[in-house]
Coordinates of C-alpha atoms and ligand atoms in Angstrom, one line a residue:
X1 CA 0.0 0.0 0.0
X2 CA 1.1 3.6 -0.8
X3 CA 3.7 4.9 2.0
X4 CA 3.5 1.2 4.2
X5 CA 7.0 2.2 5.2
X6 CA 6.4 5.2 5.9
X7 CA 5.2 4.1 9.0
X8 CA 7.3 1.6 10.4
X9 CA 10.4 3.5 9.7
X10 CA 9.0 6.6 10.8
X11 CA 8.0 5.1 14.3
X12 CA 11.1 3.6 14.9
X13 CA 12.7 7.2 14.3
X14 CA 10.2 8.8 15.9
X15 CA 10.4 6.5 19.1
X16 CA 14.4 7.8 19.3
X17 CA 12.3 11.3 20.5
X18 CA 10.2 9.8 23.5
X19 CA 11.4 11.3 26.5
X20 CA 12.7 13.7 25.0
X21 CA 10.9 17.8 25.5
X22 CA 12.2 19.2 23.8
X23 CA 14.3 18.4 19.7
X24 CA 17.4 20.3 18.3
X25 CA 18.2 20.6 14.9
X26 CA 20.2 17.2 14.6
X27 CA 16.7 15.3 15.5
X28 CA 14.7 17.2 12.9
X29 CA 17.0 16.1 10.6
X30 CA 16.9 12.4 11.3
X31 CA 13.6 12.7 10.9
X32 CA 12.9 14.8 7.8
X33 CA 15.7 11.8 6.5
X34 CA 13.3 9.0 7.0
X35 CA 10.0 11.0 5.9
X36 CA 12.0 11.8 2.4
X37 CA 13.4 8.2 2.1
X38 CA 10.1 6.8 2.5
X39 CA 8.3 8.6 0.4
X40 CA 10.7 8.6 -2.6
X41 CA 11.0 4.8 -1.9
X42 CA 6.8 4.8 -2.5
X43 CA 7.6 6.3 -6.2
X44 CA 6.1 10.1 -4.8
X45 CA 7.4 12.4 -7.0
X46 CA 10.8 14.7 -5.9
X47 CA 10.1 18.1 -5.9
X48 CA 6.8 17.0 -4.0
X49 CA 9.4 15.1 -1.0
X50 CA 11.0 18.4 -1.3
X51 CA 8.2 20.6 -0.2
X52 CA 6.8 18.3 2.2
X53 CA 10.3 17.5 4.1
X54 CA 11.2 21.4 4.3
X55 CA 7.8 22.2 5.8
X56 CA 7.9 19.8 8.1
X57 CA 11.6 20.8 9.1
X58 CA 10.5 24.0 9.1
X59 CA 7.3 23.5 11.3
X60 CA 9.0 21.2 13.5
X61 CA 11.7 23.5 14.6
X62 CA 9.6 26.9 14.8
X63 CA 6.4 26.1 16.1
X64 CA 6.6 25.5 20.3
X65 CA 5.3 22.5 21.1
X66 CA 2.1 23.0 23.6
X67 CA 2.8 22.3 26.9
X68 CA 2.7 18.8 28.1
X69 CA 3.2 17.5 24.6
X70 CA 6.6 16.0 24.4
X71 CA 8.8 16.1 21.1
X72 CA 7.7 12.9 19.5
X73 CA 4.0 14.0 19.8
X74 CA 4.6 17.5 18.7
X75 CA 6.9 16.0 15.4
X76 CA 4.2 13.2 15.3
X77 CA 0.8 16.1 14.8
X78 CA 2.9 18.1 12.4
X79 CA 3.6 15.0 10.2
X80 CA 0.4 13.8 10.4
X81 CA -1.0 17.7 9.7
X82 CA 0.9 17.7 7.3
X83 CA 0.2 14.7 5.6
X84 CA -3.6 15.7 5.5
X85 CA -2.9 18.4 3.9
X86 CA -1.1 17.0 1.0
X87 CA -3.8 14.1 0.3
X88 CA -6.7 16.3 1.1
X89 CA -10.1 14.9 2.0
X90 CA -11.5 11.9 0.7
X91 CA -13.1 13.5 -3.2
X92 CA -16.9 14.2 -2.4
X93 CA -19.1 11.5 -4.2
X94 CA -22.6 12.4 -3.2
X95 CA -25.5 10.0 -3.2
X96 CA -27.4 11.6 -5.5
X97 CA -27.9 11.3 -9.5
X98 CA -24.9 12.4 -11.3
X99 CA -22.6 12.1 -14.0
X100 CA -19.2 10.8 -13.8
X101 CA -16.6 10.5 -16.6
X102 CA -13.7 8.2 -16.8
X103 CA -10.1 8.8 -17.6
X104 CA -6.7 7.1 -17.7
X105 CA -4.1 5.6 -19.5
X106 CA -4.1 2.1 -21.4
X107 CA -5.0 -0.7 -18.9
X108 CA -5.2 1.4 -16.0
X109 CA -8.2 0.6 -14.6
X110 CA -11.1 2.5 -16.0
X111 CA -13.5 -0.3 -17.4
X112 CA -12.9 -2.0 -14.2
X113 CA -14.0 0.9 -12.0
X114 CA -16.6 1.7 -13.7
X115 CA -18.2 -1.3 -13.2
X116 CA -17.2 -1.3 -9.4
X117 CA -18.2 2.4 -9.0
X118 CA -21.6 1.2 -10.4
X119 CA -21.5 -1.8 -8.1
X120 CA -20.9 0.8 -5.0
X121 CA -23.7 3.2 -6.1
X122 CA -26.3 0.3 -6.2
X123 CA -25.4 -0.7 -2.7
X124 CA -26.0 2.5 -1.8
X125 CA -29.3 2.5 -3.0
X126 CA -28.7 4.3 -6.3
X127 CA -29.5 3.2 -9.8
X128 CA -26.1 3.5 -11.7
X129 CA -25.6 2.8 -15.4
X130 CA -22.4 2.2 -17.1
X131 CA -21.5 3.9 -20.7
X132 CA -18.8 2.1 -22.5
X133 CA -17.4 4.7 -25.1
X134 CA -14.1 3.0 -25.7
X135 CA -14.2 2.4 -29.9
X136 CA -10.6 1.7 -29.8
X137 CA -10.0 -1.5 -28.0
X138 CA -11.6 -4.7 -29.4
X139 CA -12.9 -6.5 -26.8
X140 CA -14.0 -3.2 -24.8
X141 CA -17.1 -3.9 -25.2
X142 CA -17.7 -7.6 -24.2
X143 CA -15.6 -7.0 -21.1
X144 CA -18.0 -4.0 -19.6
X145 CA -21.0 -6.0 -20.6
X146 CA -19.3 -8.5 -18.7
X147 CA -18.4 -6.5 -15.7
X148 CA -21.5 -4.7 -15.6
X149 CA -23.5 -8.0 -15.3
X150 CA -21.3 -9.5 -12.5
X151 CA -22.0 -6.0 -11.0
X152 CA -25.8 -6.3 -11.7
X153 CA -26.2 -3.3 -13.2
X154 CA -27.3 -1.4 -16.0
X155 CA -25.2 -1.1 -19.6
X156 CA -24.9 0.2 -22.5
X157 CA -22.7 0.3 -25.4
X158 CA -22.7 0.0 -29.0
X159 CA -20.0 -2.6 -30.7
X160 CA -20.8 -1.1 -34.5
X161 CA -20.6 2.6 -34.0
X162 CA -17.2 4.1 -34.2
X163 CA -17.8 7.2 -32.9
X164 CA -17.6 7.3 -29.0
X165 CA -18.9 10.8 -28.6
X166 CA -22.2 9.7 -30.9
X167 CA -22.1 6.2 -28.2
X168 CA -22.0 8.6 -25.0
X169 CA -25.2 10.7 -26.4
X170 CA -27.2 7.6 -27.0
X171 CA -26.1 5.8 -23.9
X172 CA -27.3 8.6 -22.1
X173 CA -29.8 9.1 -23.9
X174 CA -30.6 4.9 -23.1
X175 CA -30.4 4.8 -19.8
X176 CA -32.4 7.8 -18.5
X177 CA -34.0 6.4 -16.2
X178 CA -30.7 5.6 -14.6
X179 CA -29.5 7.9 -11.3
X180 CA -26.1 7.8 -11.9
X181 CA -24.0 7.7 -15.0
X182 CA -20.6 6.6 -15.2
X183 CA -19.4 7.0 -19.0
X184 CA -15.8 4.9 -19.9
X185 CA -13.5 6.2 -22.2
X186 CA -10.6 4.2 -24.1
X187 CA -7.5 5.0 -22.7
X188 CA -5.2 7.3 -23.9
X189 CA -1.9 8.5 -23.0
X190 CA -2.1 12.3 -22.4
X191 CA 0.7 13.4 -24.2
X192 CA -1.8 11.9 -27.6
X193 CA -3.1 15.2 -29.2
X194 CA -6.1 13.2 -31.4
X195 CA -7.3 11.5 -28.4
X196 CA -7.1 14.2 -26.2
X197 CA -9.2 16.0 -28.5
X198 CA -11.7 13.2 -28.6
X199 CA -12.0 12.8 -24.7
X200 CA -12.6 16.8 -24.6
X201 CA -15.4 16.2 -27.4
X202 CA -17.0 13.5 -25.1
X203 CA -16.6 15.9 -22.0
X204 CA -18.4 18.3 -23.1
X205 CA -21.4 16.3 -24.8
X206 CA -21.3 14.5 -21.6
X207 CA -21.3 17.4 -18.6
X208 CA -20.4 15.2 -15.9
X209 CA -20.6 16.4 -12.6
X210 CA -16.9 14.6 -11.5
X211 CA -14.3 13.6 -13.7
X212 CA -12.2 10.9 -12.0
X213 CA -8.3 10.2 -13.3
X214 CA -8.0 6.4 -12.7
X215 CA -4.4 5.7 -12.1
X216 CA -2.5 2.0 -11.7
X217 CA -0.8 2.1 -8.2
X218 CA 2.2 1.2 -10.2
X219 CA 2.8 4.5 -12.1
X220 CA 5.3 6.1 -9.9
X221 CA 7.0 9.4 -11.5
X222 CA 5.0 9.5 -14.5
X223 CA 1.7 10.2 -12.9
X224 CA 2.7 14.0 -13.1
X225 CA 3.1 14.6 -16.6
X226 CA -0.1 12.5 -17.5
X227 CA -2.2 14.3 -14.4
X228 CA -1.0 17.7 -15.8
X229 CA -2.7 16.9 -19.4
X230 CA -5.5 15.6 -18.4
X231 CA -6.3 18.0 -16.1
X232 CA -6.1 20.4 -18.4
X233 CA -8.4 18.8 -21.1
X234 CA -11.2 17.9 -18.7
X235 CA -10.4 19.0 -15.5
X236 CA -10.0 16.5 -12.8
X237 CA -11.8 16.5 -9.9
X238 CA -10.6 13.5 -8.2
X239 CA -8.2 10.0 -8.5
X240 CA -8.9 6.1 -8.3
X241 CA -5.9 4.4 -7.7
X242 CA -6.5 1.1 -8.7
X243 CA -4.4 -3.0 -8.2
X244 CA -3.2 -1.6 -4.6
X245 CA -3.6 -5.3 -4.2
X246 CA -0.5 -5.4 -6.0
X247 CA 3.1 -4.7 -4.8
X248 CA 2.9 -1.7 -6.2
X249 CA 4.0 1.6 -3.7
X250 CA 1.3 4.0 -5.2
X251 CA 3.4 7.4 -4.3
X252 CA 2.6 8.6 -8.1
X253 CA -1.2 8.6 -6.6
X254 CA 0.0 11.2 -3.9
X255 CA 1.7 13.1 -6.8
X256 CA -1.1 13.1 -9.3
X257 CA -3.3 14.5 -6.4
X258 CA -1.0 17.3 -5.5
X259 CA -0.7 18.3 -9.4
X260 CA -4.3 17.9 -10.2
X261 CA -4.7 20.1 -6.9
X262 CA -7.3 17.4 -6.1
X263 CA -7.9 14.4 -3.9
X264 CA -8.3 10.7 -3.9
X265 CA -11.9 9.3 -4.7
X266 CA -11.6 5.1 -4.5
X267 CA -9.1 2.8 -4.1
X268 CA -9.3 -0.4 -6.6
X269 CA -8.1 -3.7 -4.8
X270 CA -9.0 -6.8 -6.3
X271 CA -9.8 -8.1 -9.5
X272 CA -13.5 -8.1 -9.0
X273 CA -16.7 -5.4 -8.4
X274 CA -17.0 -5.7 -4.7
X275 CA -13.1 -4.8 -4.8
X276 CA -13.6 -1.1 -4.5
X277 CA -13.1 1.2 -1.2
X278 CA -13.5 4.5 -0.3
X279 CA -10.5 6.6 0.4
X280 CA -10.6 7.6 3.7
X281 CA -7.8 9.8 4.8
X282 CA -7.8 10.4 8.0
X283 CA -7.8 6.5 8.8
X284 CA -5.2 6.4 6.3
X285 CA -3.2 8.4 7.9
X286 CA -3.7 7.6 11.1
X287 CA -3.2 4.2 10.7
X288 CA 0.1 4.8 8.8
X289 CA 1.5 7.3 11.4
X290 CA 0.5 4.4 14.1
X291 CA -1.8 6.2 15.9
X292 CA -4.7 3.7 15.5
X293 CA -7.2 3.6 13.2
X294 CA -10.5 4.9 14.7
X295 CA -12.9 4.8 12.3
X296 CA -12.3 1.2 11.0
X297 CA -12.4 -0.1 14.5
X298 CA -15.8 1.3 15.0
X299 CA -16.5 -0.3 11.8
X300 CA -15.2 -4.1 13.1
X301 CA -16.7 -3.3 16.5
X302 CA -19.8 -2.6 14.9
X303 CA -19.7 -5.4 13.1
X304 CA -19.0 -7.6 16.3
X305 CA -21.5 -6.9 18.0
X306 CA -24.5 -6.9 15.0
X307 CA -23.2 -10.6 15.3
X308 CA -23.6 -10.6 19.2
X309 CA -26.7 -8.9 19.2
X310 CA -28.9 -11.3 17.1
X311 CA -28.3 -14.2 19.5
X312 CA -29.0 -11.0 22.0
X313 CA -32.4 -9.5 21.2
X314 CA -33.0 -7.5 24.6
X315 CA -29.3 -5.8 23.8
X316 CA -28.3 -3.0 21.7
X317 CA -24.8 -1.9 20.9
X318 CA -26.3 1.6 20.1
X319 CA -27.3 2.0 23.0
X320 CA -23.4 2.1 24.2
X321 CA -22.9 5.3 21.9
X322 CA -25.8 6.9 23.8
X323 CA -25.7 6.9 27.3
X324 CA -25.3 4.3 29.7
X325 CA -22.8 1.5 29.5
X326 CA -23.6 -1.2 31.8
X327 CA -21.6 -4.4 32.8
X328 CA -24.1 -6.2 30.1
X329 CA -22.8 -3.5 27.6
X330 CA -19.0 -4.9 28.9
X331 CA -19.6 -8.5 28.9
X332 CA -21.4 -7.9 25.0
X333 CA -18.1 -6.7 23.4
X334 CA -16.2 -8.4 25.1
X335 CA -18.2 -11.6 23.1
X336 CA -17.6 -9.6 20.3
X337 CA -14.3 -9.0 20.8
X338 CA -13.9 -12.6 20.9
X339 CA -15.2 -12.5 17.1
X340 CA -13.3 -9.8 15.8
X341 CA -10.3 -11.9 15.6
X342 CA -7.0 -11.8 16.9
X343 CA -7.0 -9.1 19.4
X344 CA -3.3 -7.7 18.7
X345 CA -4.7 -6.8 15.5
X346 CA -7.3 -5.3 16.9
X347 CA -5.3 -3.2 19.3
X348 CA -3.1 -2.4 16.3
X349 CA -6.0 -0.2 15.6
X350 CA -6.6 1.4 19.0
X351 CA -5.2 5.0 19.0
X352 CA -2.0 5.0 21.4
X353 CA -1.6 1.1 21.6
X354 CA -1.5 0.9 18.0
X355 CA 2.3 1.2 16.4
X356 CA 5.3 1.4 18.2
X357 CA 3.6 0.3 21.8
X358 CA 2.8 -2.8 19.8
X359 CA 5.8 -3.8 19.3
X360 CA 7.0 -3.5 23.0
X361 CA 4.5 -5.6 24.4
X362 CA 6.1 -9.3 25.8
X363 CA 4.9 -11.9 23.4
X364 CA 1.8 -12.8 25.9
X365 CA 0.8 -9.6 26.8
X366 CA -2.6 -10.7 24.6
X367 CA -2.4 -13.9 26.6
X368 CA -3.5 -12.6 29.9
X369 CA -5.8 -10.5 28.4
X370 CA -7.5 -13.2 26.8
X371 CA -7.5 -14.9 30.3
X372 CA -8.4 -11.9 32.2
X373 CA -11.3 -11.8 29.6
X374 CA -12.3 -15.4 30.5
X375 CA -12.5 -14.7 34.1
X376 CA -14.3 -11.9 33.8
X377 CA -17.0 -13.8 31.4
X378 CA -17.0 -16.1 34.4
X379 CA -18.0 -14.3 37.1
X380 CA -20.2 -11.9 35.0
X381 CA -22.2 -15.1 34.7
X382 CA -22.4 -15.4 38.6
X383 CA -24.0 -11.9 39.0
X384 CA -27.5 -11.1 38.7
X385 CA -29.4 -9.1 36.0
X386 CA -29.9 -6.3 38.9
X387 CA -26.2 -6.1 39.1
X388 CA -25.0 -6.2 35.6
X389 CA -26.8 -3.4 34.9
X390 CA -26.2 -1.4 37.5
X391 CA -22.5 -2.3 38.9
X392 CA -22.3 1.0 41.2
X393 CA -24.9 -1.4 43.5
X394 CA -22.0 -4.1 44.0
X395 CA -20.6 -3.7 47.7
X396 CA -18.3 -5.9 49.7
X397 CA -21.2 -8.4 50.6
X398 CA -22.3 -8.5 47.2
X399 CA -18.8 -9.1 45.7
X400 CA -17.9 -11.9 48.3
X401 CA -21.2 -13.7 47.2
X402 CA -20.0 -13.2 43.2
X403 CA -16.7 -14.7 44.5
X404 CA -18.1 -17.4 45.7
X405 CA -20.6 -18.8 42.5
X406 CA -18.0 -18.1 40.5
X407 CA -15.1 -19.7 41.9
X408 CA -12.7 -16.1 41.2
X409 CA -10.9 -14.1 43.7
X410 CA -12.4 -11.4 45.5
X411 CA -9.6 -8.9 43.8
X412 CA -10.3 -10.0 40.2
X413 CA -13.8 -8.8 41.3
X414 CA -12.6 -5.7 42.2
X415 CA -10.7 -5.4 38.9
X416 CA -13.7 -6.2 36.8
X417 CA -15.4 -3.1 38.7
X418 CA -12.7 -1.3 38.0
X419 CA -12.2 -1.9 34.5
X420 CA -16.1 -1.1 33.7
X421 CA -15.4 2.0 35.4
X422 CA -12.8 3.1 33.4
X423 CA -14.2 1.6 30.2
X424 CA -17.0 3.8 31.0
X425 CA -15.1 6.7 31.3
X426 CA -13.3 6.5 28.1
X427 CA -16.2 5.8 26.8
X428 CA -18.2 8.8 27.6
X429 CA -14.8 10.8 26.1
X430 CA -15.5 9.3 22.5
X431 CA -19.2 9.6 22.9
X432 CA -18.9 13.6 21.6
X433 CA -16.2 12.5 18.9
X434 CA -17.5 12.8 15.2
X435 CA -15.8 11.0 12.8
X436 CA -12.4 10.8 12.9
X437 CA -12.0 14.3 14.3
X438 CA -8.4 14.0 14.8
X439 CA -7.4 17.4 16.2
X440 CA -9.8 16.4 19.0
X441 CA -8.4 12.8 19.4
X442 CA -5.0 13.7 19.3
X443 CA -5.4 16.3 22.4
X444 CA -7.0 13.4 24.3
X445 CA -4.8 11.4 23.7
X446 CA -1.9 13.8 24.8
X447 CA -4.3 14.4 28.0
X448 CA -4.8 10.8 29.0
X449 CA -1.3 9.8 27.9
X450 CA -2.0 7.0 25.5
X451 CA -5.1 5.2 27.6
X452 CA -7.3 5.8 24.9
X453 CA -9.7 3.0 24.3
X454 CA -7.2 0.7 26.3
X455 CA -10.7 -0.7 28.1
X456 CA -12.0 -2.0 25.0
X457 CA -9.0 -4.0 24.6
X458 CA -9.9 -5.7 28.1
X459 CA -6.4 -4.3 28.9
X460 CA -6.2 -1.0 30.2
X461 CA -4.9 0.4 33.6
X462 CA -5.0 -3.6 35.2
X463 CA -2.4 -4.8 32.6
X464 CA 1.2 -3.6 33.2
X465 CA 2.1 -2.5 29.6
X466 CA -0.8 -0.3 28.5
X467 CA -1.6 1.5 32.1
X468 CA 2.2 2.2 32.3
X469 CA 2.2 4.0 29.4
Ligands
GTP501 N1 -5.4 -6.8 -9.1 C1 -6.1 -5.9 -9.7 N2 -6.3 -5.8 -11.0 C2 -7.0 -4.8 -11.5 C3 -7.6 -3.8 -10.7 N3 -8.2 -2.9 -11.5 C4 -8.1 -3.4 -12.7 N4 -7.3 -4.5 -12.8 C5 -6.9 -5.3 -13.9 O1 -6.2 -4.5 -14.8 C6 -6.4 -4.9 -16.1 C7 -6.8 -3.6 -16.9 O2 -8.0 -3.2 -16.4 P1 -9.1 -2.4 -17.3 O3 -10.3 -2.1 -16.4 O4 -9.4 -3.2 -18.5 O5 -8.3 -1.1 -17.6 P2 -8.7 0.0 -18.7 O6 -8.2 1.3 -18.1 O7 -10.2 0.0 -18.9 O8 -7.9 -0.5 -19.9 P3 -8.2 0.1 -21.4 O9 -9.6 0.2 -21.7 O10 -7.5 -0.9 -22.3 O11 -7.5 1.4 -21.5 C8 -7.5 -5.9 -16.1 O12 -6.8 -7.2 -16.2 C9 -8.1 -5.8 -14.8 O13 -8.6 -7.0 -14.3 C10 -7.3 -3.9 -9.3 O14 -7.7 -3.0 -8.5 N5 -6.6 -4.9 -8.8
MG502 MG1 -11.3 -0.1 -20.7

């Protein structure tokens, strides 16, 4: 994936800083080393390294860090702030009717995506059609027919007419009753004056309402060039990067989307129509830079606990978000944790465990929290209904009776309590959070020194690691 060292490398260099308050010159520059390596390893183009490395430099030695926030953090926001501003926010794709035109070298992707854009939009409740205009390429035609019916949706092209700009009038024409268009074009390389001239012709029969570059992952320092031309025959309002399956380092995406001055629509990653994601930046980022990602962990959580809930009627995860979480609420995801697979992945994901602290942890860290899990399970099945949903009520008597029906210690009692509390707490911090409001998350973070949603992970303050932190 674009930047994957990026991370890694970055962390390591970045973990040199902890301790540290304050960073001299010497530090920045280690720093601003690895960020440039990185990125001109992941194919982004040089001048663009450039820019980004001296802002940073420059950012990281001028601006004071806030109090309490120690150098790695401080390095850490500005990186990350400056990172978002670079790739942008996610291109806006509204769920509405629309028109979307299709461009991109030979092979890069476009026939593809189109089908799996139309795929997306009919998930999403929309009526897509696909227009193949691509006259060039036999075979273009019976491979979106294809696509489009794996994809169940609408089609329409025309294997006899050679004129694509006459195909996109008709197929519009065709498929009116459609919501959303998304018109193919053969590819072309931009530097082509005839069939840059054609794709203008079909952009402006066509109107669309976003014009997408589609872009193979693989195109490292040529993406500039071909971003340049294209942009300035139709205008580009966005970039698919498509076969990030692949091995392929994608840095010529981050370059096309700094040229075209716009931002990064969906990300192709398989073969087939369900292979097709939203770009989501901030997780992107997040994720990258180690911090956690939030967003797709609410997502897996989610997912959990939809699983744990319809052997559950009576319980709603929802009901977490809003107000009250009760030991019920605790012993839920912790079930669902159980599904979500291998929980060092999922704390991978958690803000401030993910990263670095990851790597720290003795090999069976996850162990005893698996175990402490267990227990917990355990006696939560000794208490009654009364008591799992409303823990505050558990006093000494009550606790030495759990103890008993459940065979468990008195303290791992306690420590249950405890961790509900403080599950509860963080908690009620991410109930205001909208979606991945990082500013926000990253001063919380700072505040509660890496906590974060350490409960969650059936770790926090009980298990030496994460509560040390
Ligand atoms: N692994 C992988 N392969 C992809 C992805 N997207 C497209 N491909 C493959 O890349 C090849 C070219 O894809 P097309 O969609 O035909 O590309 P195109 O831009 O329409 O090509 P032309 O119409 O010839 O310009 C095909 O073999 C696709 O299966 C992806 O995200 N992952
Ligand atoms: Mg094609």
């Amino acid at each position: 994936m674009v930047l994957d060292n990026l991370g890694s490398s970055l962390r390591g260099t970045l973990d040199k800083l902890q301790g540290k308050s304050r960073i001299d010159e010497d530090d920045v520059e280690e720093v601003v080393k690895e960020i440039q390596r990185s990125l001109l390893q992941a194919d982004v183009d040089v001048s663009l390294v450039m820019d980004l490395s001296d802002s940073i430099k420059q950012r990281a030695l001028e601006e004071e860090p806030p109090g309490g926030t120690n150098a790695r953090d401080h390095v850490l926001k500005i990186v990350y702030e400056e990172l978002v501003d670079l790739i942008g926010e996610s291109t806006e794709i509204p769920l509405e009717s629309q028109t979307i035109l299709l461009a991109g070298l030979q092979g890069s992707g476009k026939t593809t995506s189109a089908a799996k854009m139309a795929w997306w939009f009919s998930k999403k409740g929309l009526r897509p059609a696909v227009i193949q205009t691509d006259t060039f390429r036999p075979g273009a035609y019976d491979q979106a027919k294809q696509m489009t019916e794996r994809a169940e949706v609408e089609f329409y092209g025309d294997p006899d007419e050679e004129d694509p700009v006459k195909i996109a009038r008709e197929g519009l024409e065709a498929t009116e009753d459609a919501d959303v268009h998304i018109v193919d074009t053969a590819g072309r390389h931009a530097l082509e004056d005839s069939l840059i001239d054609e794709i203008e012709e079909i952009e402006t029969l066509v109107d669309p309402d976003i014009s997408l570059l589609v872009l193979d992952a693989a195109i490292g320092q040529g993406a500039k060039d071909q971003a340049q031309e294209f942009d300035r025959a139709i205008g580009i309002d966005g970039v698919v990067v498509t076969k990030l399956d692949g091995t392929a380092k994608g840095g010529g995406a981050l370059t096309a989307v700094n040229e075209t001055d716009s931002s990064i629509a969906f990300l192709g990653t398989g073969e087939t129509v369900q292979d097709i994601e939203r770009f989501e930046p901030n997780g992107f980022i997040s994720r990258l830079l180690g911090m956690g990602d939030l967003k797709q962990l609410s997502e897996r959580v989610e997912r959990a606990m939809a699983e744990t809930q319809e052997e559950d009627e009576d319980w709603d995860p929802e009901d977490i978000m809003k107000g009250s979480f009760t030991l019920k609420d605790m012993q839920k995801q912790m079930e669902a944790m159980d599904r979500m697979g291998p929980l060092d992945q999922v704390m991978d994901m958690i803000p401030g465990l993910g990263g670095g602290l990851m790597d720290e942890l003795p090999d069976d860290a996850m162990d005893v929290t698996q175990d402490r899990m267990r227990k917990f399970d355990v006696i939560m099945d000794s208490m009654t209904e009364e008591e799992l949903e409303n823990p505050r009520i558990v006093g000494q008597s009550r606790v030495r009776r759990i103890a008993r029906g459940s065979g468990q210690d008195e303290e791992t009692i306690q420590e249950l309590l405890e961790q509900h509390k403080m599950m509860e707490q963080t908690i009620k911090q991410f109930q205001g959070m909208g979606d991945g409001d990082m500013q926000r998350m990253m001063k919380r973070l700072q505040n509660q020194g890496g906590g974060g949603m350490g409960g969650l992970g059936g770790g926090g303050g009980g298990l030496g690691p994460f509560g040390d932190d």
